[in-house]
Amino acid sequence: MAGLEGIEQPRGHSRATAARWSPTVEDEHALKALELFGNPTEAEVPLPSRPESAATARRLAQVVVLRQWGLTAKMTEDAVLLVSELVGNAVRHTGARVFGLRMRRRRGWIRIEVRDPSRGLPCLMPVQEMDVSGRGLFLVDKLADRWGVDLLPRGKTTWFEMRVADR
């Protein structure tokens, strides 16, 4: 992990997880998430505000961006990372029971939104090389073409957009 060289990482099941991962297995998990939770391109998908929901959101983003929209592996990787960051912020900082995930595509752009019931605004903080947390919005700011927050009567939607090449 960048910036974490020399810092001891948790041991245990991480090697087993790495050994079991494969694109085929991950595709199966992603398709199962789509079946269980719904398609975030058709309607907002409600997810429980728990850390494990980040994995579900990543899988939904993967199956939509890579398989449904047919975008590149790099675009998929970036979108999945940014979804994980927005979901992590919603889970850690809002006190919500549920948050919503929505994904949209229009000519030349994709947009991914995470809605939560908190009206507290996220804050882009300066990041130091050795920081192990607080990088979420920094990554969103660096990898997305644009991002923002829309305040709602009850909560907010934090979103990012990325340019895509239309075929």
CSV table of N, CA and C in Angstrom, one decimal:
chain,number,residue,atom,x,y,z
A,1,MET,N,0.8,-1.2,0.0
A,1,MET,CA,0.0,0.0,0.0
A,1,MET,C,0.9,1.2,0.0
A,2,ALA,N,0.6,2.1,-0.9
A,2,ALA,CA,1.3,3.4,-1.0
A,2,ALA,C,1.3,4.1,0.3
A,3,GLY,N,2.5,4.6,0.7
A,3,GLY,CA,2.6,5.4,1.9
A,3,GLY,C,2.6,4.5,3.2
A,4,LEU,N,2.5,3.2,3.1
A,4,LEU,CA,2.4,2.4,4.3
A,4,LEU,C,3.6,1.4,4.4
A,5,GLU,N,4.7,1.7,3.6
A,5,GLU,CA,5.8,0.8,3.7
A,5,GLU,C,6.4,1.0,5.0
A,6,GLY,N,6.8,-0.2,5.6
A,6,GLY,CA,7.5,-0.2,6.9
A,6,GLY,C,6.5,-0.2,8.1
A,7,ILE,N,5.2,-0.1,7.8
A,7,ILE,CA,4.2,-0.1,8.8
A,7,ILE,C,3.6,-1.5,8.8
A,8,GLU,N,3.6,-2.2,9.9
A,8,GLU,CA,3.1,-3.6,10.0
A,8,GLU,C,1.7,-3.6,9.6
A,9,GLN,N,1.3,-4.5,8.8
A,9,GLN,CA,-0.1,-4.7,8.3
A,9,GLN,C,-0.7,-5.9,9.1
A,10,PRO,N,-2.0,-5.9,9.3
A,10,PRO,CA,-2.6,-7.0,10.0
A,10,PRO,C,-2.3,-8.3,9.3
A,11,ARG,N,-2.2,-9.3,10.1
A,11,ARG,CA,-1.9,-10.6,9.6
A,11,ARG,C,-3.1,-11.5,9.8
A,12,GLY,N,-3.0,-12.7,9.2
A,12,GLY,CA,-4.1,-13.6,9.4
A,12,GLY,C,-4.8,-14.0,8.1
A,13,HIS,N,-6.0,-13.6,7.9
A,13,HIS,CA,-6.8,-14.1,6.8
A,13,HIS,C,-6.5,-13.3,5.5
A,14,SER,N,-5.6,-12.3,5.5
A,14,SER,CA,-5.3,-11.5,4.3
A,14,SER,C,-4.7,-12.4,3.3
A,15,ARG,N,-3.8,-13.3,3.6
A,15,ARG,CA,-3.2,-14.1,2.6
A,15,ARG,C,-4.2,-15.1,2.0
A,16,ALA,N,-5.1,-15.6,2.9
A,16,ALA,CA,-6.1,-16.5,2.4
A,16,ALA,C,-7.0,-15.8,1.4
A,17,THR,N,-7.4,-14.6,1.8
A,17,THR,CA,-8.3,-13.8,0.9
A,17,THR,C,-7.6,-13.6,-0.5
A,18,ALA,N,-6.3,-13.2,-0.4
A,18,ALA,CA,-5.6,-12.9,-1.7
A,18,ALA,C,-5.5,-14.2,-2.5
A,19,ALA,N,-5.3,-15.3,-1.9
A,19,ALA,CA,-5.2,-16.6,-2.6
A,19,ALA,C,-6.6,-17.0,-3.2
A,20,ARG,N,-7.7,-16.6,-2.6
A,20,ARG,CA,-9.0,-17.0,-3.1
A,20,ARG,C,-9.5,-16.1,-4.2
A,21,TRP,N,-9.0,-14.9,-4.3
A,21,TRP,CA,-9.5,-13.9,-5.2
A,21,TRP,C,-9.2,-14.3,-6.7
A,22,SER,N,-10.2,-14.2,-7.5
A,22,SER,CA,-10.0,-14.4,-8.9
A,22,SER,C,-11.1,-13.5,-9.6
A,23,PRO,N,-10.8,-13.1,-10.9
A,23,PRO,CA,-11.8,-12.3,-11.6
A,23,PRO,C,-13.2,-13.0,-11.7
A,24,THR,N,-13.1,-14.3,-11.9
A,24,THR,CA,-14.4,-15.1,-12.1
A,24,THR,C,-15.2,-15.1,-10.8
A,25,VAL,N,-14.5,-15.3,-9.7
A,25,VAL,CA,-15.2,-15.3,-8.4
A,25,VAL,C,-15.7,-13.9,-8.1
A,26,GLU,N,-14.9,-12.9,-8.4
A,26,GLU,CA,-15.4,-11.5,-8.1
A,26,GLU,C,-16.6,-11.2,-9.0
A,27,ASP,N,-16.6,-11.6,-10.3
A,27,ASP,CA,-17.7,-11.4,-11.1
A,27,ASP,C,-19.0,-12.0,-10.5
A,28,GLU,N,-18.8,-13.3,-10.0
A,28,GLU,CA,-20.0,-14.0,-9.4
A,28,GLU,C,-20.5,-13.2,-8.2
A,29,HIS,N,-19.6,-12.7,-7.4
A,29,HIS,CA,-20.0,-11.9,-6.2
A,29,HIS,C,-20.7,-10.6,-6.7
A,30,ALA,N,-20.2,-10.0,-7.7
A,30,ALA,CA,-20.8,-8.7,-8.2
A,30,ALA,C,-22.2,-9.0,-8.7
A,31,LEU,N,-22.3,-10.0,-9.5
A,31,LEU,CA,-23.7,-10.3,-10.1
A,31,LEU,C,-24.6,-10.7,-9.0
A,32,LYS,N,-24.2,-11.4,-7.9
A,32,LYS,CA,-25.0,-11.7,-6.8
A,32,LYS,C,-25.5,-10.5,-6.1
A,33,ALA,N,-24.6,-9.5,-5.9
A,33,ALA,CA,-24.9,-8.2,-5.2
A,33,ALA,C,-26.0,-7.5,-6.0
A,34,LEU,N,-25.8,-7.5,-7.4
A,34,LEU,CA,-26.8,-6.9,-8.2
A,34,LEU,C,-28.2,-7.6,-8.0
A,35,GLU,N,-28.2,-8.9,-8.0
A,35,GLU,CA,-29.4,-9.6,-7.8
A,35,GLU,C,-30.1,-9.4,-6.4
A,36,LEU,N,-29.3,-9.3,-5.4
A,36,LEU,CA,-29.8,-9.1,-4.0
A,36,LEU,C,-30.2,-7.7,-3.7
A,37,PHE,N,-29.5,-6.7,-4.1
A,37,PHE,CA,-29.7,-5.3,-3.7
A,37,PHE,C,-30.4,-4.5,-4.8
A,38,GLY,N,-30.3,-4.9,-6.0
A,38,GLY,CA,-30.9,-4.1,-7.1
A,38,GLY,C,-29.9,-3.4,-7.9
A,39,ASN,N,-30.4,-2.8,-9.0
A,39,ASN,CA,-29.5,-2.2,-10.0
A,39,ASN,C,-29.5,-0.7,-9.7
A,40,PRO,N,-28.3,-0.1,-9.3
A,40,PRO,CA,-28.2,1.3,-9.0
A,40,PRO,C,-28.4,2.2,-10.2
A,41,THR,N,-28.4,1.6,-11.4
A,41,THR,CA,-28.7,2.5,-12.6
A,41,THR,C,-30.2,2.7,-12.8
A,42,GLU,N,-31.0,1.8,-12.2
A,42,GLU,CA,-32.4,1.9,-12.4
A,42,GLU,C,-33.1,2.7,-11.3
A,43,ALA,N,-32.6,2.6,-10.1
A,43,ALA,CA,-33.2,3.3,-8.9
A,43,ALA,C,-32.1,3.3,-7.8
A,44,GLU,N,-32.3,4.2,-6.9
A,44,GLU,CA,-31.3,4.2,-5.8
A,44,GLU,C,-31.4,2.9,-5.0
A,45,VAL,N,-30.2,2.4,-4.7
A,45,VAL,CA,-30.1,1.1,-4.0
A,45,VAL,C,-29.8,1.4,-2.5
A,46,PRO,N,-30.7,1.1,-1.6
A,46,PRO,CA,-30.5,1.3,-0.2
A,46,PRO,C,-29.5,0.2,0.4
A,47,LEU,N,-28.5,0.7,1.1
A,47,LEU,CA,-27.6,-0.3,1.7
A,47,LEU,C,-27.5,0.1,3.2
A,48,PRO,N,-27.3,-1.0,4.1
A,48,PRO,CA,-27.2,-0.7,5.5
A,48,PRO,C,-25.9,0.1,5.8
A,49,SER,N,-25.9,1.0,6.7
A,49,SER,CA,-24.7,1.8,7.0
A,49,SER,C,-23.8,1.0,7.9
A,50,ARG,N,-23.1,0.0,7.3
A,50,ARG,CA,-22.1,-0.8,8.0
A,50,ARG,C,-20.9,-0.9,7.1
A,51,PRO,N,-19.7,-1.1,7.8
A,51,PRO,CA,-18.5,-1.2,7.0
A,51,PRO,C,-18.5,-2.2,5.8
A,52,GLU,N,-19.2,-3.4,6.1
A,52,GLU,CA,-19.2,-4.4,5.0
A,52,GLU,C,-20.0,-4.0,3.8
A,53,SER,N,-20.8,-2.9,3.9
A,53,SER,CA,-21.6,-2.4,2.7
A,53,SER,C,-20.6,-1.8,1.7
A,54,ALA,N,-19.4,-1.4,2.1
A,54,ALA,CA,-18.5,-0.9,1.1
A,54,ALA,C,-18.2,-1.9,0.1
A,55,ALA,N,-18.0,-3.2,0.5
A,55,ALA,CA,-17.7,-4.3,-0.4
A,55,ALA,C,-18.9,-4.5,-1.4
A,56,THR,N,-20.1,-4.4,-0.9
A,56,THR,CA,-21.3,-4.5,-1.7
A,56,THR,C,-21.3,-3.4,-2.8
A,57,ALA,N,-21.1,-2.2,-2.3
A,57,ALA,CA,-21.1,-1.0,-3.2
A,57,ALA,C,-20.0,-1.1,-4.3
A,58,ARG,N,-18.8,-1.6,-3.9
A,58,ARG,CA,-17.8,-1.8,-4.8
A,58,ARG,C,-18.2,-2.9,-5.9
A,59,ARG,N,-18.8,-3.9,-5.4
A,59,ARG,CA,-19.2,-5.0,-6.4
A,59,ARG,C,-20.3,-4.4,-7.3
A,60,LEU,N,-21.2,-3.7,-6.8
A,60,LEU,CA,-22.2,-3.1,-7.7
A,60,LEU,C,-21.6,-2.1,-8.7
A,61,ALA,N,-20.7,-1.3,-8.3
A,61,ALA,CA,-20.0,-0.4,-9.2
A,61,ALA,C,-19.2,-1.2,-10.2
A,62,GLN,N,-18.6,-2.3,-9.8
A,62,GLN,CA,-17.8,-3.1,-10.8
A,62,GLN,C,-18.7,-3.7,-11.9
A,63,VAL,N,-19.8,-4.3,-11.5
A,63,VAL,CA,-20.6,-4.9,-12.5
A,63,VAL,C,-21.3,-3.9,-13.4
A,64,VAL,N,-21.6,-2.8,-12.9
A,64,VAL,CA,-22.2,-1.7,-13.7
A,64,VAL,C,-21.2,-1.1,-14.7
A,65,VAL,N,-20.1,-0.6,-14.1
A,65,VAL,CA,-19.1,0.1,-15.0
A,65,VAL,C,-18.5,-0.8,-16.0
A,66,LEU,N,-18.0,-2.0,-15.6
A,66,LEU,CA,-17.3,-2.9,-16.4
A,66,LEU,C,-18.2,-3.7,-17.3
A,67,ARG,N,-19.2,-4.3,-16.8
A,67,ARG,CA,-20.1,-5.2,-17.5
A,67,ARG,C,-21.2,-4.5,-18.3
A,68,GLN,N,-22.0,-3.7,-17.5
A,68,GLN,CA,-23.2,-3.1,-18.2
A,68,GLN,C,-22.8,-2.0,-19.1
A,69,TRP,N,-21.9,-1.1,-18.6
A,69,TRP,CA,-21.5,0.1,-19.4
A,69,TRP,C,-20.3,-0.2,-20.4
A,70,GLY,N,-19.6,-1.3,-20.1
A,70,GLY,CA,-18.5,-1.8,-21.0
A,70,GLY,C,-17.3,-0.8,-21.0
A,71,LEU,N,-17.1,-0.2,-19.9
A,71,LEU,CA,-15.9,0.8,-19.8
A,71,LEU,C,-14.6,0.0,-19.5
A,72,THR,N,-13.5,0.7,-19.5
A,72,THR,CA,-12.2,0.1,-19.4
A,72,THR,C,-12.0,-0.4,-18.0
A,73,ALA,N,-11.0,-1.3,-17.8
A,73,ALA,CA,-10.6,-1.8,-16.5
A,73,ALA,C,-10.1,-0.7,-15.6
A,74,LYS,N,-9.4,0.3,-16.2
A,74,LYS,CA,-8.8,1.4,-15.4
A,74,LYS,C,-10.0,2.3,-14.9
A,75,MET,N,-10.9,2.6,-15.8
A,75,MET,CA,-12.1,3.4,-15.4
A,75,MET,C,-12.9,2.7,-14.3
A,76,THR,N,-13.0,1.4,-14.4
A,76,THR,CA,-13.7,0.6,-13.4
A,76,THR,C,-13.0,0.6,-12.1
A,77,GLU,N,-11.7,0.4,-12.1
A,77,GLU,CA,-10.9,0.4,-10.9
A,77,GLU,C,-11.0,1.8,-10.2
A,78,ASP,N,-10.9,2.9,-10.9
A,78,ASP,CA,-11.0,4.2,-10.3
A,78,ASP,C,-12.4,4.4,-9.7
A,79,ALA,N,-13.4,4.1,-10.5
A,79,ALA,CA,-14.8,4.3,-10.0
A,79,ALA,C,-15.1,3.4,-8.8
A,80,VAL,N,-14.6,2.2,-8.8
A,80,VAL,CA,-14.8,1.3,-7.6
A,80,VAL,C,-14.1,1.9,-6.4
A,81,LEU,N,-12.9,2.4,-6.5
A,81,LEU,CA,-12.2,3.0,-5.4
A,81,LEU,C,-12.9,4.2,-4.9
A,82,LEU,N,-13.4,5.1,-5.8
A,82,LEU,CA,-14.1,6.3,-5.3
A,82,LEU,C,-15.4,6.0,-4.7
A,83,VAL,N,-16.1,5.0,-5.2
A,83,VAL,CA,-17.4,4.5,-4.5
A,83,VAL,C,-17.1,4.1,-3.1
A,84,SER,N,-16.0,3.3,-3.0
A,84,SER,CA,-15.6,2.8,-1.6
A,84,SER,C,-15.3,4.0,-0.7
A,85,GLU,N,-14.7,5.0,-1.2
A,85,GLU,CA,-14.4,6.2,-0.4
A,85,GLU,C,-15.6,6.9,0.1
A,86,LEU,N,-16.6,7.2,-0.9
A,86,LEU,CA,-17.8,7.9,-0.5
A,86,LEU,C,-18.6,7.0,0.5
A,87,VAL,N,-18.7,5.8,0.2
A,87,VAL,CA,-19.4,4.9,1.2
A,87,VAL,C,-18.8,4.9,2.5
A,88,GLY,N,-17.5,4.8,2.6
A,88,GLY,CA,-16.7,4.8,3.8
A,88,GLY,C,-17.1,6.1,4.6
A,89,ASN,N,-17.1,7.2,3.9
A,89,ASN,CA,-17.4,8.5,4.6
A,89,ASN,C,-18.9,8.4,5.1
A,90,ALA,N,-19.8,7.9,4.3
A,90,ALA,CA,-21.2,7.9,4.8
A,90,ALA,C,-21.4,7.0,6.0
A,91,VAL,N,-20.7,5.9,6.0
A,91,VAL,CA,-20.7,4.9,7.1
A,91,VAL,C,-20.1,5.5,8.4
A,92,ARG,N,-18.9,6.1,8.2
A,92,ARG,CA,-18.1,6.6,9.4
A,92,ARG,C,-18.7,7.9,10.0
A,93,HIS,N,-19.1,8.8,9.1
A,93,HIS,CA,-19.3,10.2,9.6
A,93,HIS,C,-20.8,10.6,9.7
A,94,THR,N,-21.8,9.8,9.3
A,94,THR,CA,-23.1,10.4,9.2
A,94,THR,C,-24.1,9.9,10.3
A,95,GLY,N,-23.8,8.8,10.9
A,95,GLY,CA,-24.7,8.2,11.9
A,95,GLY,C,-25.9,7.7,11.3
A,96,ALA,N,-26.0,7.5,10.0
A,96,ALA,CA,-27.2,7.0,9.4
A,96,ALA,C,-27.3,5.5,9.6
A,97,ARG,N,-28.5,5.0,9.4
A,97,ARG,CA,-28.8,3.6,9.4
A,97,ARG,C,-28.7,3.0,8.0
A,98,VAL,N,-29.0,3.8,7.0
A,98,VAL,CA,-29.0,3.4,5.6
A,98,VAL,C,-28.5,4.6,4.8
A,99,PHE,N,-27.8,4.2,3.7
A,99,PHE,CA,-27.4,5.2,2.7
A,99,PHE,C,-27.9,4.7,1.4
A,100,GLY,N,-27.9,5.5,0.4
A,100,GLY,CA,-28.3,5.1,-1.0
A,100,GLY,C,-27.2,5.2,-2.0
A,101,LEU,N,-27.2,4.3,-2.9
A,101,LEU,CA,-26.2,4.3,-4.0
A,101,LEU,C,-27.0,4.4,-5.3
A,102,ARG,N,-26.5,5.4,-6.2
A,102,ARG,CA,-27.2,5.6,-7.5
A,102,ARG,C,-26.1,5.8,-8.5
A,103,MET,N,-26.2,5.2,-9.7
A,103,MET,CA,-25.2,5.4,-10.8
A,103,MET,C,-25.9,5.8,-12.0
A,104,ARG,N,-25.4,6.7,-12.7
A,104,ARG,CA,-26.0,7.2,-14.0
A,104,ARG,C,-24.9,7.4,-15.0
A,105,ARG,N,-25.4,7.2,-16.3
A,105,ARG,CA,-24.5,7.5,-17.4
A,105,ARG,C,-25.2,8.3,-18.4
A,106,ARG,N,-24.5,9.4,-18.9
A,106,ARG,CA,-25.0,10.2,-20.0
A,106,ARG,C,-23.9,10.3,-20.9
A,107,ARG,N,-24.2,10.9,-22.1
A,107,ARG,CA,-23.2,11.0,-23.1
A,107,ARG,C,-21.9,11.7,-22.6
A,108,GLY,N,-20.8,10.9,-22.6
A,108,GLY,CA,-19.5,11.5,-22.2
A,108,GLY,C,-19.2,11.4,-20.7
A,109,TRP,N,-20.1,11.0,-19.9
A,109,TRP,CA,-19.9,11.1,-18.4
A,109,TRP,C,-20.6,9.9,-17.7
A,110,ILE,N,-20.0,9.5,-16.6
A,110,ILE,CA,-20.7,8.7,-15.6
A,110,ILE,C,-20.8,9.5,-14.3
A,111,ARG,N,-21.8,9.3,-13.5
A,111,ARG,CA,-22.0,10.0,-12.3
A,111,ARG,C,-22.4,8.9,-11.2
A,112,ILE,N,-21.7,9.0,-10.1
A,112,ILE,CA,-22.1,8.0,-9.0
A,112,ILE,C,-22.4,8.9,-7.8
A,113,GLU,N,-23.5,8.5,-7.1
A,113,GLU,CA,-24.0,9.3,-6.0
A,113,GLU,C,-24.2,8.4,-4.8
A,114,VAL,N,-23.8,9.0,-3.6
A,114,VAL,CA,-24.1,8.3,-2.3
A,114,VAL,C,-25.0,9.3,-1.5
A,115,ARG,N,-26.2,8.9,-1.2
A,115,ARG,CA,-27.1,9.8,-0.4
A,115,ARG,C,-27.2,9.3,1.0
A,116,ASP,N,-27.2,10.3,1.9
A,116,ASP,CA,-27.3,9.9,3.4
A,116,ASP,C,-28.2,11.0,4.0
A,117,PRO,N,-28.7,10.7,5.2
A,117,PRO,CA,-29.6,11.6,5.9
A,117,PRO,C,-28.9,12.8,6.7
A,118,SER,N,-27.6,12.8,6.7
A,118,SER,CA,-26.9,13.9,7.4
A,118,SER,C,-26.7,15.1,6.5
A,119,ARG,N,-26.9,16.3,7.1
A,119,ARG,CA,-26.6,17.5,6.3
A,119,ARG,C,-25.2,18.0,6.6
A,120,GLY,N,-24.4,17.3,7.4
A,120,GLY,CA,-23.0,17.7,7.6
A,120,GLY,C,-22.3,17.5,6.3
A,121,LEU,N,-21.5,18.6,5.9
A,121,LEU,CA,-20.8,18.5,4.7
A,121,LEU,C,-19.4,17.9,4.8
A,122,PRO,N,-19.1,17.1,3.8
A,122,PRO,CA,-17.7,16.5,3.9
A,122,PRO,C,-16.7,17.6,3.6
A,123,CYS,N,-15.5,17.4,4.1
A,123,CYS,CA,-14.4,18.4,4.1
A,123,CYS,C,-13.2,17.8,3.5
A,124,LEU,N,-12.7,18.4,2.4
A,124,LEU,CA,-11.4,18.0,1.8
A,124,LEU,C,-10.3,18.5,2.6
A,125,MET,N,-9.6,17.6,3.2
A,125,MET,CA,-8.5,17.9,4.1
A,125,MET,C,-7.1,17.7,3.4
A,126,PRO,N,-6.1,18.5,3.9
A,126,PRO,CA,-4.8,18.3,3.3
A,126,PRO,C,-4.3,16.9,3.8
A,127,VAL,N,-3.6,16.3,2.9
A,127,VAL,CA,-3.1,14.9,3.2
A,127,VAL,C,-1.6,14.9,3.2
A,128,GLN,N,-1.0,14.2,4.2
A,128,GLN,CA,0.4,14.0,4.2
A,128,GLN,C,0.8,12.6,3.8
A,129,GLU,N,2.0,12.4,3.3
A,129,GLU,CA,2.4,11.2,2.7
A,129,GLU,C,2.2,10.0,3.6
A,130,MET,N,2.4,10.1,4.9
A,130,MET,CA,2.3,9.0,5.9
A,130,MET,C,0.9,8.9,6.5
A,131,ASP,N,-0.1,9.7,6.1
A,131,ASP,CA,-1.4,9.6,6.7
A,131,ASP,C,-2.0,8.2,6.3
A,132,VAL,N,-2.6,7.6,7.3
A,132,VAL,CA,-3.3,6.3,7.0
A,132,VAL,C,-4.8,6.4,6.9
A,133,SER,N,-5.3,7.6,7.2
A,133,SER,CA,-6.8,7.8,7.0
A,133,SER,C,-7.0,9.2,6.6
A,134,GLY,N,-8.2,9.5,6.2
A,134,GLY,CA,-8.5,10.9,5.8
A,134,GLY,C,-8.2,11.2,4.4
A,135,ARG,N,-7.9,10.1,3.6
A,135,ARG,CA,-7.6,10.3,2.2
A,135,ARG,C,-8.8,10.2,1.2
A,136,GLY,N,-10.0,9.9,1.7
A,136,GLY,CA,-11.1,9.7,0.9
A,136,GLY,C,-11.4,10.8,-0.1
A,137,LEU,N,-11.7,12.0,0.4
A,137,LEU,CA,-12.0,13.1,-0.6
A,137,LEU,C,-10.8,13.5,-1.3
A,138,PHE,N,-9.6,13.3,-0.8
A,138,PHE,CA,-8.4,13.7,-1.6
A,138,PHE,C,-8.4,12.8,-2.8
A,139,LEU,N,-8.6,11.5,-2.7
A,139,LEU,CA,-8.7,10.6,-3.8
A,139,LEU,C,-9.8,11.0,-4.8
A,140,VAL,N,-10.9,11.3,-4.3
A,140,VAL,CA,-12.1,11.7,-5.1
A,140,VAL,C,-11.7,12.9,-5.9
A,141,ASP,N,-11.1,13.9,-5.2
A,141,ASP,CA,-10.7,15.1,-5.9
A,141,ASP,C,-9.6,14.9,-7.0
A,142,LYS,N,-8.7,13.9,-6.8
A,142,LYS,CA,-7.6,13.7,-7.7
A,142,LYS,C,-8.1,12.8,-8.9
A,143,LEU,N,-9.0,11.8,-8.7
A,143,LEU,CA,-9.3,10.9,-9.7
A,143,LEU,C,-10.6,11.2,-10.5
A,144,ALA,N,-11.5,11.9,-9.8
A,144,ALA,CA,-12.8,12.3,-10.5
A,144,ALA,C,-12.5,13.6,-11.3
A,145,ASP,N,-13.3,13.8,-12.4
A,145,ASP,CA,-13.2,15.0,-13.1
A,145,ASP,C,-13.9,16.2,-12.4
A,146,ARG,N,-15.0,15.8,-11.7
A,146,ARG,CA,-15.6,16.8,-10.8
A,146,ARG,C,-16.4,16.0,-9.7
A,147,TRP,N,-16.6,16.7,-8.6
A,147,TRP,CA,-17.4,16.1,-7.5
A,147,TRP,C,-18.0,17.2,-6.8
A,148,GLY,N,-19.0,16.9,-5.9
A,148,GLY,CA,-19.7,17.9,-5.1
A,148,GLY,C,-20.7,17.2,-4.2
A,149,VAL,N,-21.4,18.1,-3.5
A,149,VAL,CA,-22.4,17.7,-2.6
A,149,VAL,C,-23.7,18.5,-2.9
A,150,ASP,N,-24.8,17.9,-2.9
A,150,ASP,CA,-26.1,18.5,-3.1
A,150,ASP,C,-26.8,18.4,-1.8
A,151,LEU,N,-27.1,19.5,-1.1
A,151,LEU,CA,-27.9,19.4,0.1
A,151,LEU,C,-29.4,19.2,-0.3
A,152,LEU,N,-30.0,18.3,0.5
A,152,LEU,CA,-31.4,17.9,0.3
A,152,LEU,C,-32.2,18.4,1.5
A,153,PRO,N,-33.5,18.4,1.5
A,153,PRO,CA,-34.3,18.8,2.7
A,153,PRO,C,-34.0,17.9,3.9
A,154,ARG,N,-33.7,16.7,3.6
A,154,ARG,CA,-33.3,15.7,4.7
A,154,ARG,C,-32.1,15.0,4.2
A,155,GLY,N,-30.9,15.6,4.4
A,155,GLY,CA,-29.7,14.9,4.1
A,155,GLY,C,-28.9,15.6,2.9
A,156,LYS,N,-28.1,14.7,2.3
A,156,LYS,CA,-27.3,15.2,1.2
A,156,LYS,C,-27.0,14.1,0.2
A,157,THR,N,-26.5,14.5,-0.9
A,157,THR,CA,-26.0,13.5,-1.9
A,157,THR,C,-24.6,14.0,-2.2
A,158,THR,N,-23.6,13.1,-2.0
A,158,THR,CA,-22.2,13.3,-2.4
A,158,THR,C,-22.0,12.6,-3.7
A,159,TRP,N,-21.4,13.2,-4.6
A,159,TRP,CA,-21.3,12.6,-6.0
A,159,TRP,C,-20.0,12.9,-6.6
A,160,PHE,N,-19.7,12.1,-7.6
A,160,PHE,CA,-18.5,12.4,-8.4
A,160,PHE,C,-18.9,12.0,-9.9
A,161,GLU,N,-18.2,12.7,-10.8
A,161,GLU,CA,-18.4,12.4,-12.2
A,161,GLU,C,-17.0,12.2,-12.9
A,162,MET,N,-17.1,11.3,-13.9
A,162,MET,CA,-15.8,11.0,-14.6
A,162,MET,C,-16.2,11.0,-16.1
A,163,ARG,N,-15.3,11.6,-16.9
A,163,ARG,CA,-15.5,11.6,-18.3
A,163,ARG,C,-15.2,10.2,-18.9
A,164,VAL,N,-16.0,9.9,-19.9
A,164,VAL,CA,-15.8,8.6,-20.6
A,164,VAL,C,-15.9,8.8,-22.1
A,165,ALA,N,-15.2,8.0,-22.8
A,165,ALA,CA,-15.2,8.1,-24.3
A,165,ALA,C,-16.4,7.3,-24.7
A,166,ASP,N,-17.3,8.0,-25.4
A,166,ASP,CA,-18.5,7.2,-26.0
A,166,ASP,C,-18.0,6.6,-27.3
A,167,ARG,N,-18.5,5.4,-27.5
A,167,ARG,CA,-18.1,4.7,-28.7
A,167,ARG,C,-19.0,5.1,-29.9
